[in-house]
């Protein structure tokens, strides 16, 4: 009996406790909604992956910097900024690109870009906001000193516009829909800066090494959620639109302003020497360096990791 008890205690001491789920965070951006759909429709293994919605890009970045997230859905420029700060992370998927869903709205009194001179412009303190602002000013032929930039989170833009503190806001859907409904007008959007705003899925290098099965479950869940969204967008919109407080019609209209990458297209972006994504992002990197948001060009060979996507593709091929 003592021998059996000793053996049992030995086995118990050697067994590993179960890993907690991989925590992935994102803001309320429609481009990330396939993950929300996957979670809510049980298309992702919730024992392996925990999907967390946060109020803004700034909050997602804070959570990542503070070690509260293992993975995050981010824009590429946000990712480059984190890498430049020294965070060891890997891009494991390219999700979508904005084709009009990032937008600058203004008081109806502003009829053209030349009238931006001297205007107060609300911008979220993220690299996406800075990038949109830089492209807006380039299009207007203005310098940053020609306008009054007011840094604030996107959730505060509407009150700042209504109070007259600013007359312009750099926004994104679905937040932009609320500003539009309040009477503010589009004056510039991401269609005028193709390829600049790309969403990616990033994972801490340590998590990718120690918890590869959970990363694989995250990628698989994203693909299932994306397929469900694309196969029946209206049904998906009925589920998702209330969560971002916009109408079904506005939700479906915003989807038309996004271009999602298939699993094959995402893998292609992460592959090659140099990788396709690195070639496509040359203009973005140059701009981020010029405005001081990153110091050095990224090490693309280290930053991009196609292995989880290759594993997913191999499993699909063997199915």
PDB file of C-alpha atoms in Angstrom:
ATOM      1  CA  UNK A   1       0.000   0.000   0.000  1.00  0.00           C
ATOM      2  CA  UNK A   2       2.802   2.391   0.898  1.00  0.00           C
ATOM      3  CA  UNK A   3       4.485   1.575  -2.406  1.00  0.00           C
ATOM      4  CA  UNK A   4       1.301   2.363  -4.347  1.00  0.00           C
ATOM      5  CA  UNK A   5       0.858   5.640  -2.470  1.00  0.00           C
ATOM      6  CA  UNK A   6       4.471   6.595  -3.123  1.00  0.00           C
ATOM      7  CA  UNK A   7       4.043   5.844  -6.836  1.00  0.00           C
ATOM      8  CA  UNK A   8       0.838   7.916  -6.987  1.00  0.00           C
ATOM      9  CA  UNK A   9       2.492  10.869  -5.246  1.00  0.00           C
ATOM     10  CA  UNK A  10       5.434  10.624  -7.624  1.00  0.00           C
ATOM     11  CA  UNK A  11       3.185  10.672 -10.669  1.00  0.00           C
ATOM     12  CA  UNK A  12       1.183  13.608  -9.273  1.00  0.00           C
ATOM     13  CA  UNK A  13       4.386  15.550  -8.655  1.00  0.00           C
ATOM     14  CA  UNK A  14       5.558  14.931 -12.216  1.00  0.00           C
ATOM     15  CA  UNK A  15       2.295  15.857 -13.969  1.00  0.00           C
ATOM     16  CA  UNK A  16       2.141  19.328 -15.489  1.00  0.00           C
ATOM     17  CA  UNK A  17      -0.764  21.634 -14.568  1.00  0.00           C
ATOM     18  CA  UNK A  18      -2.960  22.477 -17.560  1.00  0.00           C
ATOM     19  CA  UNK A  19      -1.967  25.617 -19.436  1.00  0.00           C
ATOM     20  CA  UNK A  20      -4.337  28.560 -19.150  1.00  0.00           C
ATOM     21  CA  UNK A  21      -5.940  29.679 -22.425  1.00  0.00           C
ATOM     22  CA  UNK A  22      -3.930  31.902 -24.749  1.00  0.00           C
ATOM     23  CA  UNK A  23      -5.339  35.406 -24.186  1.00  0.00           C
ATOM     24  CA  UNK A  24      -5.821  37.436 -27.377  1.00  0.00           C
ATOM     25  CA  UNK A  25      -6.972  41.055 -27.213  1.00  0.00           C
ATOM     26  CA  UNK A  26      -8.396  43.479 -29.754  1.00  0.00           C
ATOM     27  CA  UNK A  27     -10.372  46.683 -29.964  1.00  0.00           C
ATOM     28  CA  UNK A  28     -13.896  47.092 -31.352  1.00  0.00           C
ATOM     29  CA  UNK A  29     -12.867  47.164 -35.002  1.00  0.00           C
ATOM     30  CA  UNK A  30     -14.983  45.279 -37.511  1.00  0.00           C
ATOM     31  CA  UNK A  31     -11.865  43.859 -39.106  1.00  0.00           C
ATOM     32  CA  UNK A  32     -11.323  41.776 -35.965  1.00  0.00           C
ATOM     33  CA  UNK A  33     -14.922  40.555 -35.683  1.00  0.00           C
ATOM     34  CA  UNK A  34     -14.271  37.071 -37.147  1.00  0.00           C
ATOM     35  CA  UNK A  35     -12.631  36.303 -33.785  1.00  0.00           C
ATOM     36  CA  UNK A  36     -15.677  37.578 -31.898  1.00  0.00           C
ATOM     37  CA  UNK A  37     -17.944  35.515 -34.137  1.00  0.00           C
ATOM     38  CA  UNK A  38     -15.751  32.447 -33.660  1.00  0.00           C
ATOM     39  CA  UNK A  39     -15.961  32.825 -29.884  1.00  0.00           C
ATOM     40  CA  UNK A  40     -19.693  33.502 -29.748  1.00  0.00           C
ATOM     41  CA  UNK A  41     -20.568  30.697 -32.158  1.00  0.00           C
ATOM     42  CA  UNK A  42     -18.232  28.137 -30.532  1.00  0.00           C
ATOM     43  CA  UNK A  43     -16.030  28.024 -33.637  1.00  0.00           C
ATOM     44  CA  UNK A  44     -12.878  28.405 -31.559  1.00  0.00           C
ATOM     45  CA  UNK A  45     -11.584  26.154 -28.791  1.00  0.00           C
ATOM     46  CA  UNK A  46     -12.250  28.281 -25.708  1.00  0.00           C
ATOM     47  CA  UNK A  47     -10.206  25.865 -23.596  1.00  0.00           C
ATOM     48  CA  UNK A  48      -7.217  26.899 -25.696  1.00  0.00           C
ATOM     49  CA  UNK A  49      -7.997  30.523 -26.585  1.00  0.00           C
ATOM     50  CA  UNK A  50      -9.605  33.406 -24.662  1.00  0.00           C
ATOM     51  CA  UNK A  51     -10.818  36.292 -26.863  1.00  0.00           C
ATOM     52  CA  UNK A  52     -10.915  39.656 -25.038  1.00  0.00           C
ATOM     53  CA  UNK A  53     -12.547  42.780 -26.467  1.00  0.00           C
ATOM     54  CA  UNK A  54     -11.113  46.135 -25.367  1.00  0.00           C
ATOM     55  CA  UNK A  55     -12.473  49.634 -25.845  1.00  0.00           C
ATOM     56  CA  UNK A  56      -9.742  51.130 -28.039  1.00  0.00           C
ATOM     57  CA  UNK A  57      -6.440  50.564 -29.805  1.00  0.00           C
ATOM     58  CA  UNK A  58      -4.708  52.427 -26.990  1.00  0.00           C
ATOM     59  CA  UNK A  59      -6.142  50.041 -24.410  1.00  0.00           C
ATOM     60  CA  UNK A  60      -5.095  46.991 -26.440  1.00  0.00           C
ATOM     61  CA  UNK A  61      -1.550  48.307 -26.662  1.00  0.00           C
ATOM     62  CA  UNK A  62      -1.494  49.080 -22.925  1.00  0.00           C
ATOM     63  CA  UNK A  63      -2.648  45.560 -22.116  1.00  0.00           C
ATOM     64  CA  UNK A  64       0.010  44.083 -24.398  1.00  0.00           C
ATOM     65  CA  UNK A  65       2.792  46.261 -23.001  1.00  0.00           C
ATOM     66  CA  UNK A  66       1.744  45.383 -19.448  1.00  0.00           C
ATOM     67  CA  UNK A  67       1.892  41.634 -20.126  1.00  0.00           C
ATOM     68  CA  UNK A  68      -1.865  41.051 -19.863  1.00  0.00           C
ATOM     69  CA  UNK A  69      -2.132  39.616 -23.400  1.00  0.00           C
ATOM     70  CA  UNK A  70      -0.345  36.700 -25.038  1.00  0.00           C
ATOM     71  CA  UNK A  71      -1.519  37.758 -28.498  1.00  0.00           C
ATOM     72  CA  UNK A  72      -3.319  40.665 -30.137  1.00  0.00           C
ATOM     73  CA  UNK A  73      -4.984  41.783 -33.325  1.00  0.00           C
ATOM     74  CA  UNK A  74      -3.184  44.992 -34.288  1.00  0.00           C
ATOM     75  CA  UNK A  75      -2.445  47.150 -37.268  1.00  0.00           C
ATOM     76  CA  UNK A  76       0.929  46.583 -38.869  1.00  0.00           C
ATOM     77  CA  UNK A  77       2.190  50.015 -37.868  1.00  0.00           C
ATOM     78  CA  UNK A  78       1.252  49.345 -34.216  1.00  0.00           C
ATOM     79  CA  UNK A  79       3.139  46.051 -34.487  1.00  0.00           C
ATOM     80  CA  UNK A  80       6.225  47.750 -35.911  1.00  0.00           C
ATOM     81  CA  UNK A  81       6.124  50.251 -33.096  1.00  0.00           C
ATOM     82  CA  UNK A  82       6.020  47.509 -30.435  1.00  0.00           C
ATOM     83  CA  UNK A  83       8.894  45.682 -32.129  1.00  0.00           C
ATOM     84  CA  UNK A  84      10.873  48.933 -32.252  1.00  0.00           C
ATOM     85  CA  UNK A  85      10.284  49.334 -28.501  1.00  0.00           C
ATOM     86  CA  UNK A  86      11.940  45.952 -27.951  1.00  0.00           C
ATOM     87  CA  UNK A  87       8.973  43.623 -27.568  1.00  0.00           C
ATOM     88  CA  UNK A  88       9.777  40.161 -28.911  1.00  0.00           C
ATOM     89  CA  UNK A  89       6.711  39.271 -30.958  1.00  0.00           C
ATOM     90  CA  UNK A  90       5.814  37.435 -34.143  1.00  0.00           C
ATOM     91  CA  UNK A  91       3.265  38.154 -36.859  1.00  0.00           C
ATOM     92  CA  UNK A  92       1.514  34.841 -37.543  1.00  0.00           C
ATOM     93  CA  UNK A  93      -1.299  36.014 -39.848  1.00  0.00           C
ATOM     94  CA  UNK A  94      -2.286  38.934 -42.064  1.00  0.00           C
ATOM     95  CA  UNK A  95      -5.984  39.540 -41.459  1.00  0.00           C
ATOM     96  CA  UNK A  96      -7.300  42.362 -43.630  1.00  0.00           C
ATOM     97  CA  UNK A  97      -6.615  45.760 -45.113  1.00  0.00           C
ATOM     98  CA  UNK A  98      -8.654  48.926 -44.741  1.00  0.00           C
ATOM     99  CA  UNK A  99     -10.196  50.268 -47.942  1.00  0.00           C
ATOM    100  CA  UNK A 100     -12.202  53.178 -46.578  1.00  0.00           C
ATOM    101  CA  UNK A 101     -12.993  51.971 -43.049  1.00  0.00           C
ATOM    102  CA  UNK A 102     -10.458  54.381 -41.481  1.00  0.00           C
ATOM    103  CA  UNK A 103     -11.763  57.883 -41.990  1.00  0.00           C
ATOM    104  CA  UNK A 104     -11.359  61.555 -41.106  1.00  0.00           C
ATOM    105  CA  UNK A 105     -14.587  63.397 -40.340  1.00  0.00           C
ATOM    106  CA  UNK A 106     -15.133  67.126 -39.996  1.00  0.00           C
ATOM    107  CA  UNK A 107     -17.677  69.768 -39.145  1.00  0.00           C
ATOM    108  CA  UNK A 108     -19.858  70.409 -42.233  1.00  0.00           C
ATOM    109  CA  UNK A 109     -18.434  73.949 -42.396  1.00  0.00           C
ATOM    110  CA  UNK A 110     -15.156  72.423 -43.614  1.00  0.00           C
ATOM    111  CA  UNK A 111     -15.775  71.818 -47.302  1.00  0.00           C
ATOM    112  CA  UNK A 112     -12.252  70.978 -48.503  1.00  0.00           C
ATOM    113  CA  UNK A 113      -8.832  70.004 -47.170  1.00  0.00           C
ATOM    114  CA  UNK A 114      -7.434  73.518 -47.572  1.00  0.00           C
ATOM    115  CA  UNK A 115      -9.816  74.648 -44.817  1.00  0.00           C
ATOM    116  CA  UNK A 116      -8.011  72.426 -42.329  1.00  0.00           C
ATOM    117  CA  UNK A 117      -5.451  75.188 -41.772  1.00  0.00           C
ATOM    118  CA  UNK A 118      -5.743  76.201 -38.107  1.00  0.00           C
ATOM    119  CA  UNK A 119      -8.306  73.491 -37.309  1.00  0.00           C
ATOM    120  CA  UNK A 120      -8.331  71.445 -34.133  1.00  0.00           C
ATOM    121  CA  UNK A 121      -7.942  67.746 -34.999  1.00  0.00           C
ATOM    122  CA  UNK A 122      -8.704  64.946 -32.538  1.00  0.00           C
ATOM    123  CA  UNK A 123      -6.356  61.979 -32.973  1.00  0.00           C
ATOM    124  CA  UNK A 124      -6.015  58.840 -30.886  1.00  0.00           C
ATOM    125  CA  UNK A 125      -2.459  58.527 -29.571  1.00  0.00           C
ATOM    126  CA  UNK A 126      -1.601  55.463 -31.645  1.00  0.00           C
ATOM    127  CA  UNK A 127       0.596  54.985 -34.660  1.00  0.00           C
ATOM    128  CA  UNK A 128      -2.543  54.456 -36.792  1.00  0.00           C
ATOM    129  CA  UNK A 129      -3.797  57.871 -35.775  1.00  0.00           C
ATOM    130  CA  UNK A 130      -0.423  59.433 -36.471  1.00  0.00           C
ATOM    131  CA  UNK A 131      -0.245  57.711 -39.848  1.00  0.00           C
ATOM    132  CA  UNK A 132      -3.734  58.865 -40.858  1.00  0.00           C
ATOM    133  CA  UNK A 133      -2.881  62.393 -39.735  1.00  0.00           C
ATOM    134  CA  UNK A 134       0.375  62.386 -41.697  1.00  0.00           C
ATOM    135  CA  UNK A 135      -1.376  61.238 -44.885  1.00  0.00           C
ATOM    136  CA  UNK A 136      -4.205  63.778 -44.350  1.00  0.00           C
ATOM    137  CA  UNK A 137      -1.756  66.650 -43.994  1.00  0.00           C
ATOM    138  CA  UNK A 138       0.213  65.480 -47.028  1.00  0.00           C
ATOM    139  CA  UNK A 139      -2.984  65.474 -49.091  1.00  0.00           C
ATOM    140  CA  UNK A 140      -3.868  68.959 -47.790  1.00  0.00           C
ATOM    141  CA  UNK A 141      -0.370  70.338 -48.409  1.00  0.00           C
ATOM    142  CA  UNK A 142      -0.025  71.279 -44.731  1.00  0.00           C
ATOM    143  CA  UNK A 143       2.508  70.790 -41.961  1.00  0.00           C
ATOM    144  CA  UNK A 144       1.578  69.584 -38.484  1.00  0.00           C
ATOM    145  CA  UNK A 145       2.330  73.076 -37.177  1.00  0.00           C
ATOM    146  CA  UNK A 146      -0.495  74.365 -39.405  1.00  0.00           C
ATOM    147  CA  UNK A 147      -3.122  72.547 -37.316  1.00  0.00           C
ATOM    148  CA  UNK A 148      -3.886  72.030 -33.629  1.00  0.00           C
ATOM    149  CA  UNK A 149      -3.496  68.313 -32.873  1.00  0.00           C
ATOM    150  CA  UNK A 150      -5.391  67.142 -29.777  1.00  0.00           C
ATOM    151  CA  UNK A 151      -4.497  63.624 -28.614  1.00  0.00           C
ATOM    152  CA  UNK A 152      -7.433  61.720 -27.116  1.00  0.00           C
ATOM    153  CA  UNK A 153      -8.951  58.259 -27.266  1.00  0.00           C
ATOM    154  CA  UNK A 154     -11.502  57.701 -30.004  1.00  0.00           C
ATOM    155  CA  UNK A 155     -14.340  57.271 -27.496  1.00  0.00           C
ATOM    156  CA  UNK A 156     -13.965  60.984 -26.604  1.00  0.00           C
ATOM    157  CA  UNK A 157     -14.011  62.365 -30.146  1.00  0.00           C
ATOM    158  CA  UNK A 158     -17.750  62.974 -30.392  1.00  0.00           C
ATOM    159  CA  UNK A 159     -17.922  65.044 -27.203  1.00  0.00           C
ATOM    160  CA  UNK A 160     -14.863  67.048 -28.307  1.00  0.00           C
ATOM    161  CA  UNK A 161     -16.500  67.799 -31.669  1.00  0.00           C
ATOM    162  CA  UNK A 162     -19.802  68.777 -30.067  1.00  0.00           C
ATOM    163  CA  UNK A 163     -18.100  71.083 -27.574  1.00  0.00           C
ATOM    164  CA  UNK A 164     -16.165  72.836 -30.341  1.00  0.00           C
ATOM    165  CA  UNK A 165     -12.808  71.850 -28.842  1.00  0.00           C
ATOM    166  CA  UNK A 166     -11.976  70.312 -32.231  1.00  0.00           C
ATOM    167  CA  UNK A 167     -13.644  70.480 -35.635  1.00  0.00           C
ATOM    168  CA  UNK A 168     -12.019  67.366 -37.150  1.00  0.00           C
ATOM    169  CA  UNK A 169     -11.520  63.786 -35.909  1.00  0.00           C
ATOM    170  CA  UNK A 170      -9.372  60.924 -37.165  1.00  0.00           C
ATOM    171  CA  UNK A 171     -11.619  57.911 -36.623  1.00  0.00           C
ATOM    172  CA  UNK A 172     -12.508  54.394 -37.750  1.00  0.00           C
ATOM    173  CA  UNK A 173     -15.594  52.226 -38.010  1.00  0.00           C
ATOM    174  CA  UNK A 174     -17.766  51.705 -36.028  1.00  0.00           C
ATOM    175  CA  UNK A 175     -16.819  54.872 -34.110  1.00  0.00           C
ATOM    176  CA  UNK A 176     -16.964  56.853 -37.347  1.00  0.00           C
ATOM    177  CA  UNK A 177     -20.582  55.828 -37.840  1.00  0.00           C
ATOM    178  CA  UNK A 178     -21.535  57.542 -34.578  1.00  0.00           C
ATOM    179  CA  UNK A 179     -19.820  60.755 -35.705  1.00  0.00           C
ATOM    180  CA  UNK A 180     -21.526  60.543 -39.089  1.00  0.00           C
ATOM    181  CA  UNK A 181     -24.913  60.072 -37.435  1.00  0.00           C
ATOM    182  CA  UNK A 182     -24.247  63.240 -35.405  1.00  0.00           C
ATOM    183  CA  UNK A 183     -23.810  65.228 -38.618  1.00  0.00           C
ATOM    184  CA  UNK A 184     -20.059  65.185 -39.218  1.00  0.00           C
ATOM    185  CA  UNK A 185     -18.862  64.563 -42.775  1.00  0.00           C
ATOM    186  CA  UNK A 186     -16.148  62.369 -44.330  1.00  0.00           C
ATOM    187  CA  UNK A 187     -13.305  64.377 -45.824  1.00  0.00           C
ATOM    188  CA  UNK A 188     -10.561  61.719 -46.181  1.00  0.00           C
ATOM    189  CA  UNK A 189     -10.301  57.941 -45.815  1.00  0.00           C
ATOM    190  CA  UNK A 190      -7.956  54.981 -46.198  1.00  0.00           C
ATOM    191  CA  UNK A 191      -8.833  54.479 -49.874  1.00  0.00           C
ATOM    192  CA  UNK A 192      -6.441  57.376 -50.464  1.00  0.00           C
ATOM    193  CA  UNK A 193      -3.591  55.534 -48.729  1.00  0.00           C
ATOM    194  CA  UNK A 194      -3.750  51.972 -50.123  1.00  0.00           C
ATOM    195  CA  UNK A 195      -1.704  49.339 -48.314  1.00  0.00           C
ATOM    196  CA  UNK A 196      -0.916  51.571 -45.328  1.00  0.00           C
ATOM    197  CA  UNK A 197      -3.434  50.138 -42.861  1.00  0.00           C
ATOM    198  CA  UNK A 198      -3.099  46.381 -42.629  1.00  0.00           C
ATOM    199  CA  UNK A 199      -4.339  44.291 -39.697  1.00  0.00           C
ATOM    200  CA  UNK A 200      -2.213  41.425 -38.424  1.00  0.00           C
ATOM    201  CA  UNK A 201      -2.304  38.819 -35.665  1.00  0.00           C
ATOM    202  CA  UNK A 202       0.720  38.953 -33.362  1.00  0.00           C
ATOM    203  CA  UNK A 203       1.871  36.555 -30.652  1.00  0.00           C
ATOM    204  CA  UNK A 204       4.602  36.958 -28.061  1.00  0.00           C
ATOM    205  CA  UNK A 205       7.627  34.916 -29.142  1.00  0.00           C
ATOM    206  CA  UNK A 206       7.704  33.186 -25.755  1.00  0.00           C
ATOM    207  CA  UNK A 207       4.051  32.127 -26.084  1.00  0.00           C
ATOM    208  CA  UNK A 208       4.592  30.894 -29.622  1.00  0.00           C
ATOM    209  CA  UNK A 209       7.500  28.730 -28.502  1.00  0.00           C
ATOM    210  CA  UNK A 210       5.861  27.298 -25.376  1.00  0.00           C
ATOM    211  CA  UNK A 211       2.230  27.107 -26.518  1.00  0.00           C
ATOM    212  CA  UNK A 212       2.270  26.402 -30.241  1.00  0.00           C
ATOM    213  CA  UNK A 213      -0.868  24.240 -30.073  1.00  0.00           C
ATOM    214  CA  UNK A 214      -2.801  27.178 -28.632  1.00  0.00           C
ATOM    215  CA  UNK A 215      -1.490  29.487 -31.353  1.00  0.00           C
ATOM    216  CA  UNK A 216      -2.624  26.924 -33.925  1.00  0.00           C
ATOM    217  CA  UNK A 217      -6.078  26.879 -32.270  1.00  0.00           C
ATOM    218  CA  UNK A 218      -6.184  30.684 -32.507  1.00  0.00           C
ATOM    219  CA  UNK A 219      -5.414  30.633 -36.240  1.00  0.00           C
ATOM    220  CA  UNK A 220      -7.924  27.868 -36.887  1.00  0.00           C
ATOM    221  CA  UNK A 221     -10.597  29.773 -34.961  1.00  0.00           C
ATOM    222  CA  UNK A 222      -9.932  32.949 -36.929  1.00  0.00           C
ATOM    223  CA  UNK A 223     -10.332  31.070 -40.206  1.00  0.00           C
ATOM    224  CA  UNK A 224     -13.604  29.454 -39.084  1.00  0.00           C
ATOM    225  CA  UNK A 225     -14.958  32.820 -37.956  1.00  0.00           C
ATOM    226  CA  UNK A 226     -13.929  34.470 -41.214  1.00  0.00           C
ATOM    227  CA  UNK A 227     -15.551  31.705 -43.266  1.00  0.00           C
ATOM    228  CA  UNK A 228     -18.788  32.065 -41.276  1.00  0.00           C
ATOM    229  CA  UNK A 229     -18.763  35.833 -41.809  1.00  0.00           C
ATOM    230  CA  UNK A 230     -18.147  35.541 -45.536  1.00  0.00           C
ATOM    231  CA  UNK A 231     -20.630  32.723 -46.129  1.00  0.00           C
ATOM    232  CA  UNK A 232     -23.517  34.546 -44.459  1.00  0.00           C
ATOM    233  CA  UNK A 233     -22.598  38.187 -43.769  1.00  0.00           C
ATOM    234  CA  UNK A 234     -26.150  39.256 -42.929  1.00  0.00           C
ATOM    235  CA  UNK A 235     -26.589  36.556 -40.272  1.00  0.00           C
ATOM    236  CA  UNK A 236     -23.189  37.426 -38.823  1.00  0.00           C
ATOM    237  CA  UNK A 237     -24.019  41.132 -38.864  1.00  0.00           C
ATOM    238  CA  UNK A 238     -27.244  40.514 -36.922  1.00  0.00           C
ATOM    239  CA  UNK A 239     -25.152  38.936 -34.179  1.00  0.00           C
ATOM    240  CA  UNK A 240     -22.259  41.388 -34.227  1.00  0.00           C
ATOM    241  CA  UNK A 241     -23.779  44.819 -35.000  1.00  0.00           C
ATOM    242  CA  UNK A 242     -25.389  45.278 -31.543  1.00  0.00           C
ATOM    243  CA  UNK A 243     -21.999  44.772 -29.905  1.00  0.00           C
ATOM    244  CA  UNK A 244     -20.534  47.753 -31.757  1.00  0.00           C
ATOM    245  CA  UNK A 245     -23.746  49.813 -31.509  1.00  0.00           C
ATOM    246  CA  UNK A 246     -24.393  50.340 -35.203  1.00  0.00           C
ATOM    247  CA  UNK A 247     -27.258  49.335 -37.448  1.00  0.00           C
ATOM    248  CA  UNK A 248     -27.313  46.175 -39.513  1.00  0.00           C
ATOM    249  CA  UNK A 249     -27.137  48.283 -42.687  1.00  0.00           C
ATOM    250  CA  UNK A 250     -24.128  50.281 -41.468  1.00  0.00           C
ATOM    251  CA  UNK A 251     -22.364  47.115 -40.386  1.00  0.00           C
ATOM    252  CA  UNK A 252     -22.787  45.524 -43.809  1.00  0.00           C
ATOM    253  CA  UNK A 253     -21.703  48.766 -45.503  1.00  0.00           C
ATOM    254  CA  UNK A 254     -18.522  48.847 -43.389  1.00  0.00           C
ATOM    255  CA  UNK A 255     -17.675  45.278 -44.350  1.00  0.00           C
ATOM    256  CA  UNK A 256     -17.495  46.502 -47.938  1.00  0.00           C
ATOM    257  CA  UNK A 257     -14.692  48.841 -46.850  1.00  0.00           C
ATOM    258  CA  UNK A 258     -12.513  45.933 -45.694  1.00  0.00           C
ATOM    259  CA  UNK A 259     -10.580  43.384 -47.719  1.00  0.00           C
ATOM    260  CA  UNK A 260     -10.011  40.148 -45.798  1.00  0.00           C
ATOM    261  CA  UNK A 261      -7.097  37.828 -46.568  1.00  0.00           C
ATOM    262  CA  UNK A 262      -7.729  34.125 -47.091  1.00  0.00           C
ATOM    263  CA  UNK A 263      -5.448  31.650 -45.304  1.00  0.00           C
ATOM    264  CA  UNK A 264      -3.520  31.197 -48.557  1.00  0.00           C
ATOM    265  CA  UNK A 265      -3.162  34.949 -49.133  1.00  0.00           C
ATOM    266  CA  UNK A 266      -2.032  35.483 -45.546  1.00  0.00           C
ATOM    267  CA  UNK A 267       0.623  32.777 -45.877  1.00  0.00           C
ATOM    268  CA  UNK A 268       1.821  34.322 -49.132  1.00  0.00           C
ATOM    269  CA  UNK A 269       2.232  37.696 -47.380  1.00  0.00           C
ATOM    270  CA  UNK A 270       4.430  36.107 -44.695  1.00  0.00           C
ATOM    271  CA  UNK A 271       6.546  34.125 -47.173  1.00  0.00           C
ATOM    272  CA  UNK A 272       9.349  34.881 -49.607  1.00  0.00           C
ATOM    273  CA  UNK A 273      12.827  36.381 -49.370  1.00  0.00           C
ATOM    274  CA  UNK A 274      12.175  39.151 -48.617  1.00  0.00           C
ATOM    275  CA  UNK A 275       8.604  38.416 -47.484  1.00  0.00           C
ATOM    276  CA  UNK A 276       5.832  39.926 -49.606  1.00  0.00           C
ATOM    277  CA  UNK A 277       4.534  41.916 -46.631  1.00  0.00           C
ATOM    278  CA  UNK A 278       7.951  43.499 -46.124  1.00  0.00           C
ATOM    279  CA  UNK A 279       8.037  44.635 -49.740  1.00  0.00           C
ATOM    280  CA  UNK A 280       4.501  46.025 -49.575  1.00  0.00           C
ATOM    281  CA  UNK A 281       5.281  47.918 -46.342  1.00  0.00           C
ATOM    282  CA  UNK A 282       8.321  49.848 -47.588  1.00  0.00           C
ATOM    283  CA  UNK A 283       6.364  53.120 -47.881  1.00  0.00           C
ATOM    284  CA  UNK A 284       4.812  52.599 -44.451  1.00  0.00           C
ATOM    285  CA  UNK A 285       8.194  51.988 -42.802  1.00  0.00           C
ATOM    286  CA  UNK A 286       9.645  55.100 -44.448  1.00  0.00           C
ATOM    287  CA  UNK A 287       6.747  57.227 -43.164  1.00  0.00           C
ATOM    288  CA  UNK A 288       6.943  55.822 -39.619  1.00  0.00           C
ATOM    289  CA  UNK A 289      10.662  56.582 -39.499  1.00  0.00           C
ATOM    290  CA  UNK A 290      10.118  60.074 -40.925  1.00  0.00           C
ATOM    291  CA  UNK A 291       7.572  60.985 -38.220  1.00  0.00           C
ATOM    292  CA  UNK A 292       9.741  59.435 -35.488  1.00  0.00           C
ATOM    293  CA  UNK A 293       7.420  56.560 -34.592  1.00  0.00           C
ATOM    294  CA  UNK A 294      10.099  53.921 -35.170  1.00  0.00           C
ATOM    295  CA  UNK A 295      13.853  54.343 -35.052  1.00  0.00           C
ATOM    296  CA  UNK A 296      15.049  51.512 -37.266  1.00  0.00           C
ATOM    297  CA  UNK A 297      13.615  49.376 -40.047  1.00  0.00           C
ATOM    298  CA  UNK A 298      12.175  46.091 -38.764  1.00  0.00           C
ATOM    299  CA  UNK A 299      13.979  42.766 -38.906  1.00  0.00           C
ATOM    300  CA  UNK A 300      11.346  41.127 -41.095  1.00  0.00           C
ATOM    301  CA  UNK A 301      12.959  37.699 -40.976  1.00  0.00           C
ATOM    302  CA  UNK A 302      12.575  37.679 -37.205  1.00  0.00           C
ATOM    303  CA  UNK A 303       9.218  39.481 -37.021  1.00  0.00           C
ATOM    304  CA  UNK A 304       7.252  37.350 -39.501  1.00  0.00           C
ATOM    305  CA  UNK A 305       6.639  33.668 -38.728  1.00  0.00           C
ATOM    306  CA  UNK A 306       4.742  31.605 -41.326  1.00  0.00           C
ATOM    307  CA  UNK A 307       5.140  28.294 -39.441  1.00  0.00           C
ATOM    308  CA  UNK A 308       1.717  28.286 -37.695  1.00  0.00           C
ATOM    309  CA  UNK A 309       0.049  29.052 -41.047  1.00  0.00           C
ATOM    310  CA  UNK A 310       2.016  26.263 -42.701  1.00  0.00           C
ATOM    311  CA  UNK A 311       0.862  23.838 -39.992  1.00  0.00           C
ATOM    312  CA  UNK A 312      -2.744  24.938 -40.523  1.00  0.00           C
ATOM    313  CA  UNK A 313      -2.403  24.456 -44.276  1.00  0.00           C
ATOM    314  CA  UNK A 314      -0.876  20.987 -43.781  1.00  0.00           C
ATOM    315  CA  UNK A 315      -3.771  19.930 -41.555  1.00  0.00           C
ATOM    316  CA  UNK A 316      -6.306  21.186 -44.113  1.00  0.00           C
ATOM    317  CA  UNK A 317      -4.491  19.300 -46.852  1.00  0.00           C
ATOM    318  CA  UNK A 318      -4.502  16.104 -44.821  1.00  0.00           C
ATOM    319  CA  UNK A 319      -8.168  16.394 -43.916  1.00  0.00           C
TER     320      UNK A 319
END
